[in-house]
Amino acid sequence: MRWAALAVAAVMVGIGLSASPVHSQSSGVERLYIFDCGQGHAADQSRWSPGVNVGKPLDISDNCYLIRHARGNLLWDTGVSDDIINMPNGFSGSPGSPVWRRTKTLAAQLAGIGLAPADIRYVAISHTHPDHVGNVELFPQSTLLIQKAEYDWTSSPGKSRIAASHPVEKLEGDHDVFGDGSVMIISTPGHTPGHQSLLVHLPKTGWIILSGDAVHFKDNWDNRRVPANNVDKEQTLTSMQHMADLMKKYNAELWINHDKIQSDQQRHAPEYYE
Ligand SMILES: [Zn+2]
């Protein structure tokens, strides 16, 4: 056996191959977990669909996504603050905005799959609204992936929820996170100046787009409705069309962060997608 192995090694060296084990450099994404990062209740859905379903209440999900890649872990969005778990009546920021509750913390859900904050290489946020950046500083060592336009916008006095000391990579447009095309940040401005979405390739599930708040629920996607408080309506519509084009090109599914109906049908951690 030993001689046979040596002979094989000699042949491999002879034809220019390495005899060392082949590493999974091209395996890309290994798993995707969905975490429950808050439950929202809004009194009036038309906050997001001007003139439509006025006065109709809406329950919304708030998901975070953990992507395990051969070259490190990426957390996409961080939800509302874990502190809300201690507020029995929930938390609401401004008048008309949803009341948020938390039944599980992000920290506990990470621990539930065997990860600590220090295990997260990248934290990427779709944008800087509080239901997406609530726990960014749970990860002070993780590199924050954010559009420069969003960082500059949120850094205006009194608005920043990102510590000035936080390591950050300020992006200007699309970004291939691990360099193998399996996790791509896609610039989708409009909801906020530097909003971004995430295009992910899962080996078994296929391609998916994580929406961020480029769209809030399926009915708005189907009818291309733009919430009144988006910073730029035309940019929002252009971003939605760009996402639709990508979905066609990659045969990708759209996973809408705040669409509770869709979210309820998906597997949540500790279950996962491959
Ligand atoms: Zn938002």
PDB file of C-alpha atoms and ligand atoms in Angstrom:
ATOM      1  CA  MET A   1       0.000   0.000   0.000  1.00  0.00           C
ATOM      2  CA  ARG A   2       2.758   2.389   0.980  1.00  0.00           C
ATOM      3  CA  TRP A   3       4.618   1.839  -2.263  1.00  0.00           C
ATOM      4  CA  ALA A   4       1.413   2.261  -4.231  1.00  0.00           C
ATOM      5  CA  ALA A   5       0.719   5.592  -2.531  1.00  0.00           C
ATOM      6  CA  LEU A   6       4.257   6.780  -3.200  1.00  0.00           C
ATOM      7  CA  ALA A   7       3.939   5.748  -6.819  1.00  0.00           C
ATOM      8  CA  VAL A   8       0.681   7.707  -7.177  1.00  0.00           C
ATOM      9  CA  ALA A   9       2.275  10.728  -5.509  1.00  0.00           C
ATOM     10  CA  ALA A  10       5.244  10.485  -7.863  1.00  0.00           C
ATOM     11  CA  VAL A  11       2.945  10.392 -10.887  1.00  0.00           C
ATOM     12  CA  MET A  12       0.956  13.377  -9.585  1.00  0.00           C
ATOM     13  CA  VAL A  13       4.124  15.398  -9.029  1.00  0.00           C
ATOM     14  CA  GLY A  14       5.263  14.277 -12.457  1.00  0.00           C
ATOM     15  CA  ILE A  15       2.180  15.721 -14.140  1.00  0.00           C
ATOM     16  CA  GLY A  16       2.246  18.887 -12.067  1.00  0.00           C
ATOM     17  CA  LEU A  17      -0.482  18.083  -9.505  1.00  0.00           C
ATOM     18  CA  SER A  18      -0.057  18.610  -5.798  1.00  0.00           C
ATOM     19  CA  ALA A  19      -0.276  15.502  -3.629  1.00  0.00           C
ATOM     20  CA  SER A  20      -1.757  17.534  -0.765  1.00  0.00           C
ATOM     21  CA  PRO A  21      -5.493  17.161  -0.044  1.00  0.00           C
ATOM     22  CA  VAL A  22      -7.738  19.184  -2.308  1.00  0.00           C
ATOM     23  CA  HIS A  23      -9.296  22.010  -0.277  1.00  0.00           C
ATOM     24  CA  SER A  24     -12.829  23.189  -0.837  1.00  0.00           C
ATOM     25  CA  GLN A  25     -11.782  26.528  -2.299  1.00  0.00           C
ATOM     26  CA  SER A  26     -14.544  26.486  -4.856  1.00  0.00           C
ATOM     27  CA  SER A  27     -17.278  25.055  -2.603  1.00  0.00           C
ATOM     28  CA  GLY A  28     -18.437  28.529  -1.671  1.00  0.00           C
ATOM     29  CA  VAL A  29     -21.519  28.752   0.502  1.00  0.00           C
ATOM     30  CA  GLU A  30     -22.124  25.818   2.814  1.00  0.00           C
ATOM     31  CA  ARG A  31     -25.285  26.814   4.681  1.00  0.00           C
ATOM     32  CA  LEU A  32     -27.737  29.651   5.138  1.00  0.00           C
ATOM     33  CA  TYR A  33     -29.638  30.100   8.395  1.00  0.00           C
ATOM     34  CA  ILE A  34     -32.615  32.421   8.936  1.00  0.00           C
ATOM     35  CA  PHE A  35     -32.878  34.024  12.385  1.00  0.00           C
ATOM     36  CA  ASP A  36     -35.974  35.656  13.867  1.00  0.00           C
ATOM     37  CA  CYS A  37     -34.693  39.195  14.496  1.00  0.00           C
ATOM     38  CA  GLY A  38     -37.981  40.745  15.637  1.00  0.00           C
ATOM     39  CA  GLN A  39     -41.729  40.776  15.061  1.00  0.00           C
ATOM     40  CA  GLY A  40     -43.375  44.033  14.026  1.00  0.00           C
ATOM     41  CA  HIS A  41     -46.962  45.159  14.119  1.00  0.00           C
ATOM     42  CA  ALA A  42     -48.073  48.232  12.198  1.00  0.00           C
ATOM     43  CA  ALA A  43     -51.478  49.850  12.573  1.00  0.00           C
ATOM     44  CA  ASP A  44     -51.633  50.974   8.941  1.00  0.00           C
ATOM     45  CA  GLN A  45     -50.167  49.047   6.031  1.00  0.00           C
ATOM     46  CA  SER A  46     -50.436  52.064   3.717  1.00  0.00           C
ATOM     47  CA  ARG A  47     -47.278  53.436   5.311  1.00  0.00           C
ATOM     48  CA  TRP A  48     -45.622  51.183   2.689  1.00  0.00           C
ATOM     49  CA  SER A  49     -48.383  51.097   0.056  1.00  0.00           C
ATOM     50  CA  PRO A  50     -49.586  54.694  -0.411  1.00  0.00           C
ATOM     51  CA  GLY A  51     -53.348  54.818  -0.948  1.00  0.00           C
ATOM     52  CA  VAL A  52     -53.747  51.042  -0.744  1.00  0.00           C
ATOM     53  CA  ASN A  53     -55.095  49.119   2.276  1.00  0.00           C
ATOM     54  CA  VAL A  54     -55.368  52.338   4.249  1.00  0.00           C
ATOM     55  CA  GLY A  55     -55.969  51.672   7.937  1.00  0.00           C
ATOM     56  CA  LYS A  56     -55.421  47.930   7.553  1.00  0.00           C
ATOM     57  CA  PRO A  57     -53.040  46.528  10.187  1.00  0.00           C
ATOM     58  CA  LEU A  58     -50.005  44.514   9.129  1.00  0.00           C
ATOM     59  CA  ASP A  59     -47.783  42.015  10.897  1.00  0.00           C
ATOM     60  CA  ILE A  60     -44.220  41.988   9.608  1.00  0.00           C
ATOM     61  CA  SER A  61     -41.239  39.742  10.058  1.00  0.00           C
ATOM     62  CA  ASP A  62     -37.699  40.994  10.618  1.00  0.00           C
ATOM     63  CA  ASN A  63     -35.135  38.406   9.611  1.00  0.00           C
ATOM     64  CA  CYS A  64     -31.369  38.133   9.876  1.00  0.00           C
ATOM     65  CA  TYR A  65     -29.434  35.668   7.729  1.00  0.00           C
ATOM     66  CA  LEU A  66     -26.229  33.833   8.566  1.00  0.00           C
ATOM     67  CA  ILE A  67     -24.206  32.532   5.640  1.00  0.00           C
ATOM     68  CA  ARG A  68     -21.554  29.940   6.347  1.00  0.00           C
ATOM     69  CA  HIS A  69     -18.935  30.104   3.624  1.00  0.00           C
ATOM     70  CA  ALA A  70     -15.705  28.129   3.335  1.00  0.00           C
ATOM     71  CA  ARG A  71     -13.828  31.411   3.870  1.00  0.00           C
ATOM     72  CA  GLY A  72     -15.814  32.695   6.844  1.00  0.00           C
ATOM     73  CA  ASN A  73     -19.230  33.595   8.202  1.00  0.00           C
ATOM     74  CA  LEU A  74     -21.281  36.522   6.977  1.00  0.00           C
ATOM     75  CA  LEU A  75     -24.255  37.937   8.872  1.00  0.00           C
ATOM     76  CA  TRP A  76     -26.750  39.795   6.703  1.00  0.00           C
ATOM     77  CA  ASP A  77     -28.667  42.394   8.745  1.00  0.00           C
ATOM     78  CA  THR A  78     -28.898  42.392  12.541  1.00  0.00           C
ATOM     79  CA  GLY A  79     -32.579  43.124  13.267  1.00  0.00           C
ATOM     80  CA  VAL A  80     -34.013  45.234  16.057  1.00  0.00           C
ATOM     81  CA  SER A  81     -31.989  45.499  19.243  1.00  0.00           C
ATOM     82  CA  ASP A  82     -31.791  42.391  21.420  1.00  0.00           C
ATOM     83  CA  ASP A  83     -32.705  44.686  24.358  1.00  0.00           C
ATOM     84  CA  ILE A  84     -36.319  44.714  23.140  1.00  0.00           C
ATOM     85  CA  ILE A  85     -36.722  41.215  24.581  1.00  0.00           C
ATOM     86  CA  ASN A  86     -36.935  42.983  27.969  1.00  0.00           C
ATOM     87  CA  MET A  87     -39.777  45.306  26.881  1.00  0.00           C
ATOM     88  CA  PRO A  88     -43.099  43.496  27.431  1.00  0.00           C
ATOM     89  CA  ASN A  89     -45.081  46.160  25.545  1.00  0.00           C
ATOM     90  CA  GLY A  90     -42.621  46.276  22.690  1.00  0.00           C
ATOM     91  CA  PHE A  91     -40.756  49.241  21.280  1.00  0.00           C
ATOM     92  CA  SER A  92     -41.764  51.843  18.718  1.00  0.00           C
ATOM     93  CA  GLY A  93     -39.445  54.520  17.350  1.00  0.00           C
ATOM     94  CA  SER A  94     -41.533  57.237  15.752  1.00  0.00           C
ATOM     95  CA  PRO A  95     -45.319  57.741  15.392  1.00  0.00           C
ATOM     96  CA  GLY A  96     -46.763  55.365  12.776  1.00  0.00           C
ATOM     97  CA  SER A  97     -43.722  53.110  12.762  1.00  0.00           C
ATOM     98  CA  PRO A  98     -44.248  49.477  13.786  1.00  0.00           C
ATOM     99  CA  VAL A  99     -44.235  48.256  17.354  1.00  0.00           C
ATOM    100  CA  TRP A 100     -41.402  45.750  17.630  1.00  0.00           C
ATOM    101  CA  ARG A 101     -41.107  42.754  19.865  1.00  0.00           C
ATOM    102  CA  ARG A 102     -38.436  40.130  20.302  1.00  0.00           C
ATOM    103  CA  THR A 103     -38.986  36.634  21.660  1.00  0.00           C
ATOM    104  CA  LYS A 104     -35.412  35.431  21.007  1.00  0.00           C
ATOM    105  CA  THR A 105     -32.177  37.369  20.905  1.00  0.00           C
ATOM    106  CA  LEU A 106     -29.814  37.246  17.957  1.00  0.00           C
ATOM    107  CA  ALA A 107     -27.019  36.330  20.377  1.00  0.00           C
ATOM    108  CA  ALA A 108     -28.958  33.295  21.639  1.00  0.00           C
ATOM    109  CA  GLN A 109     -29.811  32.136  18.126  1.00  0.00           C
ATOM    110  CA  LEU A 110     -26.156  32.356  17.113  1.00  0.00           C
ATOM    111  CA  ALA A 111     -25.175  30.392  20.213  1.00  0.00           C
ATOM    112  CA  GLY A 112     -27.842  27.847  19.272  1.00  0.00           C
ATOM    113  CA  ILE A 113     -25.881  26.953  16.144  1.00  0.00           C
ATOM    114  CA  GLY A 114     -22.556  26.995  17.977  1.00  0.00           C
ATOM    115  CA  LEU A 115     -21.330  30.464  17.011  1.00  0.00           C
ATOM    116  CA  ALA A 116     -20.120  33.411  19.063  1.00  0.00           C
ATOM    117  CA  PRO A 117     -20.006  37.011  17.770  1.00  0.00           C
ATOM    118  CA  ALA A 118     -16.229  36.675  17.342  1.00  0.00           C
ATOM    119  CA  ASP A 119     -16.857  33.923  14.753  1.00  0.00           C
ATOM    120  CA  ILE A 120     -18.528  36.387  12.379  1.00  0.00           C
ATOM    121  CA  ARG A 121     -16.031  37.649   9.794  1.00  0.00           C
ATOM    122  CA  TYR A 122     -18.375  40.072   8.033  1.00  0.00           C
ATOM    123  CA  VAL A 123     -21.538  41.877   9.034  1.00  0.00           C
ATOM    124  CA  ALA A 124     -23.292  43.292   5.983  1.00  0.00           C
ATOM    125  CA  ILE A 125     -26.334  45.503   6.429  1.00  0.00           C
ATOM    126  CA  SER A 126     -28.935  46.291   3.805  1.00  0.00           C
ATOM    127  CA  HIS A 127     -29.282  49.803   5.236  1.00  0.00           C
ATOM    128  CA  THR A 128     -29.137  51.750   8.484  1.00  0.00           C
ATOM    129  CA  HIS A 129     -32.757  51.766   9.679  1.00  0.00           C
ATOM    130  CA  PRO A 130     -33.053  50.595  13.304  1.00  0.00           C
ATOM    131  CA  ASP A 131     -34.750  47.283  12.454  1.00  0.00           C
ATOM    132  CA  HIS A 132     -31.606  46.317  10.500  1.00  0.00           C
ATOM    133  CA  VAL A 133     -28.731  47.740  12.543  1.00  0.00           C
ATOM    134  CA  GLY A 134     -30.048  47.105  16.065  1.00  0.00           C
ATOM    135  CA  ASN A 135     -27.236  44.712  16.983  1.00  0.00           C
ATOM    136  CA  VAL A 136     -24.325  45.871  14.836  1.00  0.00           C
ATOM    137  CA  GLU A 137     -22.236  46.593  17.922  1.00  0.00           C
ATOM    138  CA  LEU A 138     -22.665  43.026  19.145  1.00  0.00           C
ATOM    139  CA  PHE A 139     -19.928  42.396  16.550  1.00  0.00           C
ATOM    140  CA  PRO A 140     -17.241  45.020  17.227  1.00  0.00           C
ATOM    141  CA  GLN A 141     -14.528  42.898  15.568  1.00  0.00           C
ATOM    142  CA  SER A 142     -16.453  41.975  12.409  1.00  0.00           C
ATOM    143  CA  THR A 143     -15.815  43.982   9.264  1.00  0.00           C
ATOM    144  CA  LEU A 144     -18.944  45.948   8.413  1.00  0.00           C
ATOM    145  CA  LEU A 145     -19.830  45.902   4.716  1.00  0.00           C
ATOM    146  CA  ILE A 146     -21.850  49.006   3.906  1.00  0.00           C
ATOM    147  CA  GLN A 147     -22.185  51.373   0.967  1.00  0.00           C
ATOM    148  CA  LYS A 148     -20.182  54.570   1.418  1.00  0.00           C
ATOM    149  CA  ALA A 149     -23.333  56.541   0.542  1.00  0.00           C
ATOM    150  CA  GLU A 150     -25.181  54.868   3.424  1.00  0.00           C
ATOM    151  CA  TYR A 151     -22.328  55.277   5.897  1.00  0.00           C
ATOM    152  CA  ASP A 152     -22.033  58.976   5.097  1.00  0.00           C
ATOM    153  CA  TRP A 153     -25.826  59.395   5.334  1.00  0.00           C
ATOM    154  CA  THR A 154     -26.142  57.650   8.678  1.00  0.00           C
ATOM    155  CA  SER A 155     -23.091  59.413  10.044  1.00  0.00           C
ATOM    156  CA  SER A 156     -24.953  62.692  10.133  1.00  0.00           C
ATOM    157  CA  PRO A 157     -25.140  63.968  13.725  1.00  0.00           C
ATOM    158  CA  GLY A 158     -27.393  62.028  16.051  1.00  0.00           C
ATOM    159  CA  LYS A 159     -28.279  59.315  13.562  1.00  0.00           C
ATOM    160  CA  SER A 160     -25.361  56.930  13.724  1.00  0.00           C
ATOM    161  CA  ARG A 161     -25.843  53.570  15.366  1.00  0.00           C
ATOM    162  CA  ILE A 162     -22.441  52.406  14.166  1.00  0.00           C
ATOM    163  CA  ALA A 163     -19.504  53.048  16.468  1.00  0.00           C
ATOM    164  CA  ALA A 164     -16.848  55.267  14.913  1.00  0.00           C
ATOM    165  CA  SER A 165     -14.306  52.588  15.902  1.00  0.00           C
ATOM    166  CA  HIS A 166     -16.118  49.802  14.004  1.00  0.00           C
ATOM    167  CA  PRO A 167     -13.936  48.263  11.246  1.00  0.00           C
ATOM    168  CA  VAL A 168     -15.726  49.071   8.022  1.00  0.00           C
ATOM    169  CA  GLU A 169     -15.356  48.472   4.303  1.00  0.00           C
ATOM    170  CA  LYS A 170     -17.170  51.300   2.517  1.00  0.00           C
ATOM    171  CA  LEU A 171     -18.450  50.009  -0.794  1.00  0.00           C
ATOM    172  CA  GLU A 172     -19.231  51.943  -3.947  1.00  0.00           C
ATOM    173  CA  GLY A 173     -21.528  49.649  -5.880  1.00  0.00           C
ATOM    174  CA  ASP A 174     -21.640  45.849  -6.201  1.00  0.00           C
ATOM    175  CA  HIS A 175     -19.159  43.713  -4.258  1.00  0.00           C
ATOM    176  CA  ASP A 176     -18.104  40.054  -4.485  1.00  0.00           C
ATOM    177  CA  VAL A 177     -17.668  39.261  -0.758  1.00  0.00           C
ATOM    178  CA  PHE A 178     -15.580  36.072  -0.912  1.00  0.00           C
ATOM    179  CA  GLY A 179     -14.148  36.508  -4.396  1.00  0.00           C
ATOM    180  CA  ASP A 180     -15.832  33.423  -5.864  1.00  0.00           C
ATOM    181  CA  GLY A 181     -19.123  34.960  -7.016  1.00  0.00           C
ATOM    182  CA  SER A 182     -21.227  33.012  -4.497  1.00  0.00           C
ATOM    183  CA  VAL A 183     -22.118  35.970  -2.232  1.00  0.00           C
ATOM    184  CA  MET A 184     -22.606  39.255  -4.078  1.00  0.00           C
ATOM    185  CA  ILE A 185     -23.667  42.539  -2.569  1.00  0.00           C
ATOM    186  CA  ILE A 186     -25.878  44.338  -5.083  1.00  0.00           C
ATOM    187  CA  SER A 187     -26.356  48.089  -4.909  1.00  0.00           C
ATOM    188  CA  THR A 188     -30.119  48.817  -4.767  1.00  0.00           C
ATOM    189  CA  PRO A 189     -30.532  52.458  -3.683  1.00  0.00           C
ATOM    190  CA  GLY A 190     -33.861  54.197  -3.247  1.00  0.00           C
ATOM    191  CA  HIS A 191     -35.265  53.115   0.109  1.00  0.00           C
ATOM    192  CA  THR A 192     -32.180  54.825   1.546  1.00  0.00           C
ATOM    193  CA  PRO A 193     -29.244  56.445  -0.322  1.00  0.00           C
ATOM    194  CA  GLY A 194     -26.934  53.433   0.036  1.00  0.00           C
ATOM    195  CA  HIS A 195     -29.366  50.552   0.273  1.00  0.00           C
ATOM    196  CA  GLN A 196     -28.028  47.160  -0.839  1.00  0.00           C
ATOM    197  CA  SER A 197     -29.364  43.631  -1.394  1.00  0.00           C
ATOM    198  CA  LEU A 198     -27.580  40.259  -1.423  1.00  0.00           C
ATOM    199  CA  LEU A 199     -27.361  37.684  -4.229  1.00  0.00           C
ATOM    200  CA  VAL A 200     -26.390  34.273  -2.841  1.00  0.00           C
ATOM    201  CA  HIS A 201     -25.695  30.925  -4.459  1.00  0.00           C
ATOM    202  CA  LEU A 202     -26.562  27.869  -2.370  1.00  0.00           C
ATOM    203  CA  PRO A 203     -25.240  24.565  -3.767  1.00  0.00           C
ATOM    204  CA  LYS A 204     -28.560  22.693  -3.420  1.00  0.00           C
ATOM    205  CA  THR A 205     -31.182  25.452  -3.154  1.00  0.00           C
ATOM    206  CA  GLY A 206     -29.840  27.574  -6.006  1.00  0.00           C
ATOM    207  CA  TRP A 207     -29.711  31.352  -6.313  1.00  0.00           C
ATOM    208  CA  ILE A 208     -31.610  33.648  -3.980  1.00  0.00           C
ATOM    209  CA  ILE A 209     -31.815  37.404  -3.511  1.00  0.00           C
ATOM    210  CA  LEU A 210     -32.169  38.741   0.021  1.00  0.00           C
ATOM    211  CA  SER A 211     -34.209  41.892  -0.499  1.00  0.00           C
ATOM    212  CA  GLY A 212     -33.317  44.111   2.398  1.00  0.00           C
ATOM    213  CA  ASP A 213     -35.989  46.817   2.229  1.00  0.00           C
ATOM    214  CA  ALA A 214     -35.810  47.253  -1.550  1.00  0.00           C
ATOM    215  CA  VAL A 215     -39.345  45.864  -1.208  1.00  0.00           C
ATOM    216  CA  HIS A 216     -41.296  45.147   1.995  1.00  0.00           C
ATOM    217  CA  PHE A 217     -43.836  42.511   0.944  1.00  0.00           C
ATOM    218  CA  LYS A 218     -44.908  40.562  -2.132  1.00  0.00           C
ATOM    219  CA  ASP A 219     -47.944  42.675  -3.023  1.00  0.00           C
ATOM    220  CA  ASN A 220     -45.700  45.724  -3.267  1.00  0.00           C
ATOM    221  CA  TRP A 221     -43.272  43.757  -5.442  1.00  0.00           C
ATOM    222  CA  ASP A 222     -46.005  42.523  -7.780  1.00  0.00           C
ATOM    223  CA  ASN A 223     -47.423  46.044  -8.140  1.00  0.00           C
ATOM    224  CA  ARG A 224     -44.115  47.952  -7.965  1.00  0.00           C
ATOM    225  CA  ARG A 225     -45.353  50.137  -5.121  1.00  0.00           C
ATOM    226  CA  VAL A 226     -42.928  52.487  -3.416  1.00  0.00           C
ATOM    227  CA  PRO A 227     -43.352  53.487   0.250  1.00  0.00           C
ATOM    228  CA  ALA A 228     -43.878  57.215   0.742  1.00  0.00           C
ATOM    229  CA  ASN A 229     -40.907  57.536   3.085  1.00  0.00           C
ATOM    230  CA  ASN A 230     -38.342  56.105   0.653  1.00  0.00           C
ATOM    231  CA  VAL A 231     -35.675  58.706  -0.111  1.00  0.00           C
ATOM    232  CA  ASP A 232     -35.972  58.334  -3.915  1.00  0.00           C
ATOM    233  CA  LYS A 233     -38.972  56.855  -5.741  1.00  0.00           C
ATOM    234  CA  GLU A 234     -37.371  56.624  -9.213  1.00  0.00           C
ATOM    235  CA  GLN A 235     -34.215  55.001  -7.803  1.00  0.00           C
ATOM    236  CA  THR A 236     -36.393  52.504  -5.933  1.00  0.00           C
ATOM    237  CA  LEU A 237     -38.198  51.508  -9.136  1.00  0.00           C
ATOM    238  CA  THR A 238     -34.885  51.213 -11.016  1.00  0.00           C
ATOM    239  CA  SER A 239     -33.500  48.998  -8.228  1.00  0.00           C
ATOM    240  CA  MET A 240     -36.609  46.776  -8.312  1.00  0.00           C
ATOM    241  CA  GLN A 241     -36.200  46.337 -12.059  1.00  0.00           C
ATOM    242  CA  HIS A 242     -32.509  45.542 -11.589  1.00  0.00           C
ATOM    243  CA  MET A 243     -33.439  42.840  -9.074  1.00  0.00           C
ATOM    244  CA  ALA A 244     -36.064  41.445 -11.452  1.00  0.00           C
ATOM    245  CA  ASP A 245     -33.425  41.284 -14.198  1.00  0.00           C
ATOM    246  CA  LEU A 246     -31.024  39.436 -11.870  1.00  0.00           C
ATOM    247  CA  MET A 247     -33.781  37.003 -10.850  1.00  0.00           C
ATOM    248  CA  LYS A 248     -34.321  36.198 -14.501  1.00  0.00           C
ATOM    249  CA  LYS A 249     -30.618  35.877 -15.281  1.00  0.00           C
ATOM    250  CA  TYR A 250     -29.867  33.591 -12.313  1.00  0.00           C
ATOM    251  CA  ASN A 251     -33.303  31.950 -12.019  1.00  0.00           C
ATOM    252  CA  ALA A 252     -33.205  33.350  -8.472  1.00  0.00           C
ATOM    253  CA  GLU A 253     -35.871  33.343  -5.775  1.00  0.00           C
ATOM    254  CA  LEU A 254     -36.657  36.603  -3.981  1.00  0.00           C
ATOM    255  CA  TRP A 255     -36.660  36.347  -0.195  1.00  0.00           C
ATOM    256  CA  ILE A 256     -38.402  39.427   1.190  1.00  0.00           C
ATOM    257  CA  ASN A 257     -37.128  40.231   4.667  1.00  0.00           C
ATOM    258  CA  HIS A 258     -40.333  41.776   6.084  1.00  0.00           C
ATOM    259  CA  ASP A 259     -42.888  39.545   4.299  1.00  0.00           C
ATOM    260  CA  LYS A 260     -44.262  37.575   7.238  1.00  0.00           C
ATOM    261  CA  ILE A 261     -46.382  35.314   5.029  1.00  0.00           C
ATOM    262  CA  GLN A 262     -43.278  34.192   3.129  1.00  0.00           C
ATOM    263  CA  SER A 263     -41.108  34.082   6.241  1.00  0.00           C
ATOM    264  CA  ASP A 264     -43.581  31.817   8.060  1.00  0.00           C
ATOM    265  CA  GLN A 265     -43.187  29.274   5.249  1.00  0.00           C
ATOM    266  CA  GLN A 266     -39.389  29.215   5.495  1.00  0.00           C
ATOM    267  CA  ARG A 267     -37.110  27.110   7.667  1.00  0.00           C
ATOM    268  CA  HIS A 268     -35.626  29.060  10.565  1.00  0.00           C
ATOM    269  CA  ALA A 269     -32.521  28.291  12.634  1.00  0.00           C
ATOM    270  CA  PRO A 270     -31.437  25.830  13.843  1.00  0.00           C
ATOM    271  CA  GLU A 271     -32.735  24.396  10.569  1.00  0.00           C
ATOM    272  CA  TYR A 272     -30.921  25.692   7.484  1.00  0.00           C
ATOM    273  CA  TYR A 273     -30.730  25.785   3.712  1.00  0.00           C
ATOM    274  CA  GLU A 274     -27.868  24.247   1.740  1.00  0.00           C
TER     275      GLU A 274
HETATM  276 ZN    ZN B   1     -35.908  50.273   6.136  1.00  0.00          ZN
END
